[in-house]
Amino acid sequence: QVQLVESGGGLVQAGGSLSVPCVASGSIVRMNTMGWYRQAPGNQRELVATITRGANTNYADSVKGRFTIYRDNIKNTVYLQMNSLKLEDTAVYYCYGQAARPGASTFSNYWGQGTQVTVSS
């Protein structure tokens, strides 16, 4: 089994900052691409940012220049640093990861349970 556990969500004022880590644990040989998605009430889940094992990053246009994704391959952890937060950033943020398990020839996709980020005016 592979578990992804997010933490660090909460309430923050507009213009503020928040950092959310996600730790992957369990029977893992290697983590490939990891990332963050978010879902606001009434909306579909959308990409926020992804990062490959080699640290190549991809961001949604709405967060470019404000959010930074980075990872620690030793700790199987991905982080999302969110700066200059806006009201529209309010959502449940989900961690995503591709994990190779022992004996598997391919990567499988895993999701965390989500952490609420609320931006207030």
PDB file of C-alpha atoms in Angstrom:
ATOM      1  CA  GLN A   1       0.000   0.000   0.000  1.00  0.00           C
ATOM      2  CA  VAL A   2       1.024   3.574  -0.664  1.00  0.00           C
ATOM      3  CA  GLN A   3      -0.309   6.517   1.315  1.00  0.00           C
ATOM      4  CA  LEU A   4      -0.052  10.201   0.533  1.00  0.00           C
ATOM      5  CA  VAL A   5      -0.721  12.452   3.492  1.00  0.00           C
ATOM      6  CA  GLU A   6      -1.090  16.216   3.222  1.00  0.00           C
ATOM      7  CA  SER A   7      -0.784  18.665   6.086  1.00  0.00           C
ATOM      8  CA  GLY A   8      -0.462  22.370   6.684  1.00  0.00           C
ATOM      9  CA  GLY A   9      -3.739  23.631   5.276  1.00  0.00           C
ATOM     10  CA  GLY A  10      -5.761  26.228   7.099  1.00  0.00           C
ATOM     11  CA  LEU A  11      -7.138  29.729   7.089  1.00  0.00           C
ATOM     12  CA  VAL A  12      -5.036  32.601   5.768  1.00  0.00           C
ATOM     13  CA  GLN A  13      -5.761  36.194   4.833  1.00  0.00           C
ATOM     14  CA  ALA A  14      -5.595  37.345   1.250  1.00  0.00           C
ATOM     15  CA  GLY A  15      -2.057  38.307   0.357  1.00  0.00           C
ATOM     16  CA  GLY A  16      -0.647  35.877   2.880  1.00  0.00           C
ATOM     17  CA  SER A  17       1.399  32.715   2.496  1.00  0.00           C
ATOM     18  CA  LEU A  18       0.994  29.057   3.314  1.00  0.00           C
ATOM     19  CA  SER A  19       3.152  25.989   2.809  1.00  0.00           C
ATOM     20  CA  VAL A  20       1.648  22.528   2.455  1.00  0.00           C
ATOM     21  CA  PRO A  21       3.756  19.369   2.484  1.00  0.00           C
ATOM     22  CA  CYS A  22       2.722  15.913   1.335  1.00  0.00           C
ATOM     23  CA  VAL A  23       4.526  12.766   2.436  1.00  0.00           C
ATOM     24  CA  ALA A  24       4.344   9.521   0.501  1.00  0.00           C
ATOM     25  CA  SER A  25       4.862   6.395   2.558  1.00  0.00           C
ATOM     26  CA  GLY A  26       4.400   2.644   2.376  1.00  0.00           C
ATOM     27  CA  SER A  27       5.754   0.080  -0.017  1.00  0.00           C
ATOM     28  CA  ILE A  28       7.545   2.421  -2.421  1.00  0.00           C
ATOM     29  CA  VAL A  29      10.524   1.725  -4.612  1.00  0.00           C
ATOM     30  CA  ARG A  30      10.510   5.086  -6.332  1.00  0.00           C
ATOM     31  CA  MET A  31       8.281   8.125  -6.685  1.00  0.00           C
ATOM     32  CA  ASN A  32       7.985   9.556 -10.168  1.00  0.00           C
ATOM     33  CA  THR A  33       5.982  12.697 -10.902  1.00  0.00           C
ATOM     34  CA  MET A  34       4.305  14.302  -7.895  1.00  0.00           C
ATOM     35  CA  GLY A  35       2.033  17.258  -7.731  1.00  0.00           C
ATOM     36  CA  TRP A  36      -0.900  19.207  -6.402  1.00  0.00           C
ATOM     37  CA  TYR A  37      -4.450  19.563  -7.631  1.00  0.00           C
ATOM     38  CA  ARG A  38      -7.295  21.516  -6.095  1.00  0.00           C
ATOM     39  CA  GLN A  39     -11.060  21.491  -6.091  1.00  0.00           C
ATOM     40  CA  ALA A  40     -13.264  24.387  -5.098  1.00  0.00           C
ATOM     41  CA  PRO A  41     -16.958  23.903  -4.288  1.00  0.00           C
ATOM     42  CA  GLY A  42     -18.956  23.371  -7.456  1.00  0.00           C
ATOM     43  CA  ASN A  43     -15.834  23.077  -9.594  1.00  0.00           C
ATOM     44  CA  GLN A  44     -13.922  20.199 -11.085  1.00  0.00           C
ATOM     45  CA  ARG A  45     -10.562  19.176  -9.732  1.00  0.00           C
ATOM     46  CA  GLU A  46      -7.850  21.158 -11.504  1.00  0.00           C
ATOM     47  CA  LEU A  47      -4.109  21.017 -11.840  1.00  0.00           C
ATOM     48  CA  VAL A  48      -2.105  23.377  -9.650  1.00  0.00           C
ATOM     49  CA  ALA A  49       1.461  22.205 -10.201  1.00  0.00           C
ATOM     50  CA  THR A  50       3.496  19.106 -10.902  1.00  0.00           C
ATOM     51  CA  ILE A  51       7.150  18.230 -10.540  1.00  0.00           C
ATOM     52  CA  THR A  52       9.101  15.354 -12.041  1.00  0.00           C
ATOM     53  CA  ARG A  53      11.707  13.388 -10.192  1.00  0.00           C
ATOM     54  CA  GLY A  54      14.296  15.466 -12.018  1.00  0.00           C
ATOM     55  CA  ALA A  55      12.632  18.665 -10.734  1.00  0.00           C
ATOM     56  CA  ASN A  56      11.016  19.785 -13.963  1.00  0.00           C
ATOM     57  CA  THR A  57       7.955  21.792 -12.998  1.00  0.00           C
ATOM     58  CA  ASN A  58       4.631  22.692 -14.546  1.00  0.00           C
ATOM     59  CA  TYR A  59       2.180  25.263 -13.191  1.00  0.00           C
ATOM     60  CA  ALA A  60      -1.370  26.322 -13.887  1.00  0.00           C
ATOM     61  CA  ASP A  61      -1.431  29.820 -15.360  1.00  0.00           C
ATOM     62  CA  SER A  62      -3.498  31.017 -12.399  1.00  0.00           C
ATOM     63  CA  VAL A  63      -0.700  30.303  -9.912  1.00  0.00           C
ATOM     64  CA  LYS A  64       2.436  31.070 -11.934  1.00  0.00           C
ATOM     65  CA  GLY A  65       4.678  33.497 -10.133  1.00  0.00           C
ATOM     66  CA  ARG A  66       2.857  32.976  -6.823  1.00  0.00           C
ATOM     67  CA  PHE A  67       3.174  29.250  -6.062  1.00  0.00           C
ATOM     68  CA  THR A  68       6.323  27.131  -5.975  1.00  0.00           C
ATOM     69  CA  ILE A  69       6.452  23.349  -5.999  1.00  0.00           C
ATOM     70  CA  TYR A  70       9.538  21.461  -4.853  1.00  0.00           C
ATOM     71  CA  ARG A  71      10.361  18.014  -3.568  1.00  0.00           C
ATOM     72  CA  ASP A  72      12.721  15.928  -1.485  1.00  0.00           C
ATOM     73  CA  ASN A  73      13.304  12.612  -3.223  1.00  0.00           C
ATOM     74  CA  ILE A  74      14.952  11.082  -0.160  1.00  0.00           C
ATOM     75  CA  LYS A  75      11.943  11.830   2.012  1.00  0.00           C
ATOM     76  CA  ASN A  76       9.369  11.136  -0.746  1.00  0.00           C
ATOM     77  CA  THR A  77       7.871  14.513   0.050  1.00  0.00           C
ATOM     78  CA  VAL A  78       6.471  17.231  -2.182  1.00  0.00           C
ATOM     79  CA  TYR A  79       5.826  20.772  -1.020  1.00  0.00           C
ATOM     80  CA  LEU A  80       3.659  23.587  -2.292  1.00  0.00           C
ATOM     81  CA  GLN A  81       4.652  27.071  -1.197  1.00  0.00           C
ATOM     82  CA  MET A  82       1.768  29.455  -1.797  1.00  0.00           C
ATOM     83  CA  ASN A  83       2.403  33.202  -1.718  1.00  0.00           C
ATOM     84  CA  SER A  84       0.203  36.202  -2.485  1.00  0.00           C
ATOM     85  CA  LEU A  85      -2.873  34.099  -1.869  1.00  0.00           C
ATOM     86  CA  LYS A  86      -6.168  35.211  -3.388  1.00  0.00           C
ATOM     87  CA  LEU A  87      -9.751  34.494  -2.443  1.00  0.00           C
ATOM     88  CA  GLU A  88     -10.050  32.303  -5.521  1.00  0.00           C
ATOM     89  CA  ASP A  89      -7.302  30.029  -4.228  1.00  0.00           C
ATOM     90  CA  THR A  90      -9.754  28.699  -1.647  1.00  0.00           C
ATOM     91  CA  ALA A  91     -10.149  24.971  -2.281  1.00  0.00           C
ATOM     92  CA  VAL A  92      -9.331  21.508  -1.059  1.00  0.00           C
ATOM     93  CA  TYR A  93      -5.783  20.772  -2.170  1.00  0.00           C
ATOM     94  CA  TYR A  94      -4.975  17.195  -3.125  1.00  0.00           C
ATOM     95  CA  CYS A  95      -1.536  15.653  -3.335  1.00  0.00           C
ATOM     96  CA  TYR A  96      -0.808  13.357  -6.261  1.00  0.00           C
ATOM     97  CA  GLY A  97       2.014  10.930  -6.846  1.00  0.00           C
ATOM     98  CA  GLN A  98       3.142   8.205  -9.205  1.00  0.00           C
ATOM     99  CA  ALA A  99       4.704   5.371  -7.242  1.00  0.00           C
ATOM    100  CA  ALA A 100       6.585   2.275  -8.280  1.00  0.00           C
ATOM    101  CA  ARG A 101       5.940  -0.560  -5.876  1.00  0.00           C
ATOM    102  CA  PRO A 102       8.156  -3.628  -5.388  1.00  0.00           C
ATOM    103  CA  GLY A 103       7.773  -6.063  -8.254  1.00  0.00           C
ATOM    104  CA  ALA A 104       5.762  -3.660 -10.387  1.00  0.00           C
ATOM    105  CA  SER A 105       6.882  -2.774 -13.893  1.00  0.00           C
ATOM    106  CA  THR A 106       4.913   0.453 -14.080  1.00  0.00           C
ATOM    107  CA  PHE A 107       4.008   3.402 -11.902  1.00  0.00           C
ATOM    108  CA  SER A 108       0.602   3.634 -10.270  1.00  0.00           C
ATOM    109  CA  ASN A 109      -1.263   6.828  -9.404  1.00  0.00           C
ATOM    110  CA  TYR A 110      -2.104   7.724  -5.821  1.00  0.00           C
ATOM    111  CA  TRP A 111      -3.993  10.578  -4.197  1.00  0.00           C
ATOM    112  CA  GLY A 112      -4.046  12.078  -0.754  1.00  0.00           C
ATOM    113  CA  GLN A 113      -7.210  12.796   1.203  1.00  0.00           C
ATOM    114  CA  GLY A 114      -6.908  16.525   0.694  1.00  0.00           C
ATOM    115  CA  THR A 115      -6.297  19.521   2.910  1.00  0.00           C
ATOM    116  CA  GLN A 116      -8.528  22.583   3.073  1.00  0.00           C
ATOM    117  CA  VAL A 117      -7.029  25.958   2.241  1.00  0.00           C
ATOM    118  CA  THR A 118      -9.292  28.921   2.908  1.00  0.00           C
ATOM    119  CA  VAL A 119      -8.323  32.457   1.948  1.00  0.00           C
ATOM    120  CA  SER A 120     -10.273  35.223   3.680  1.00  0.00           C
ATOM    121  CA  SER A 121     -10.590  38.903   2.865  1.00  0.00           C
TER     122      SER A 121
END
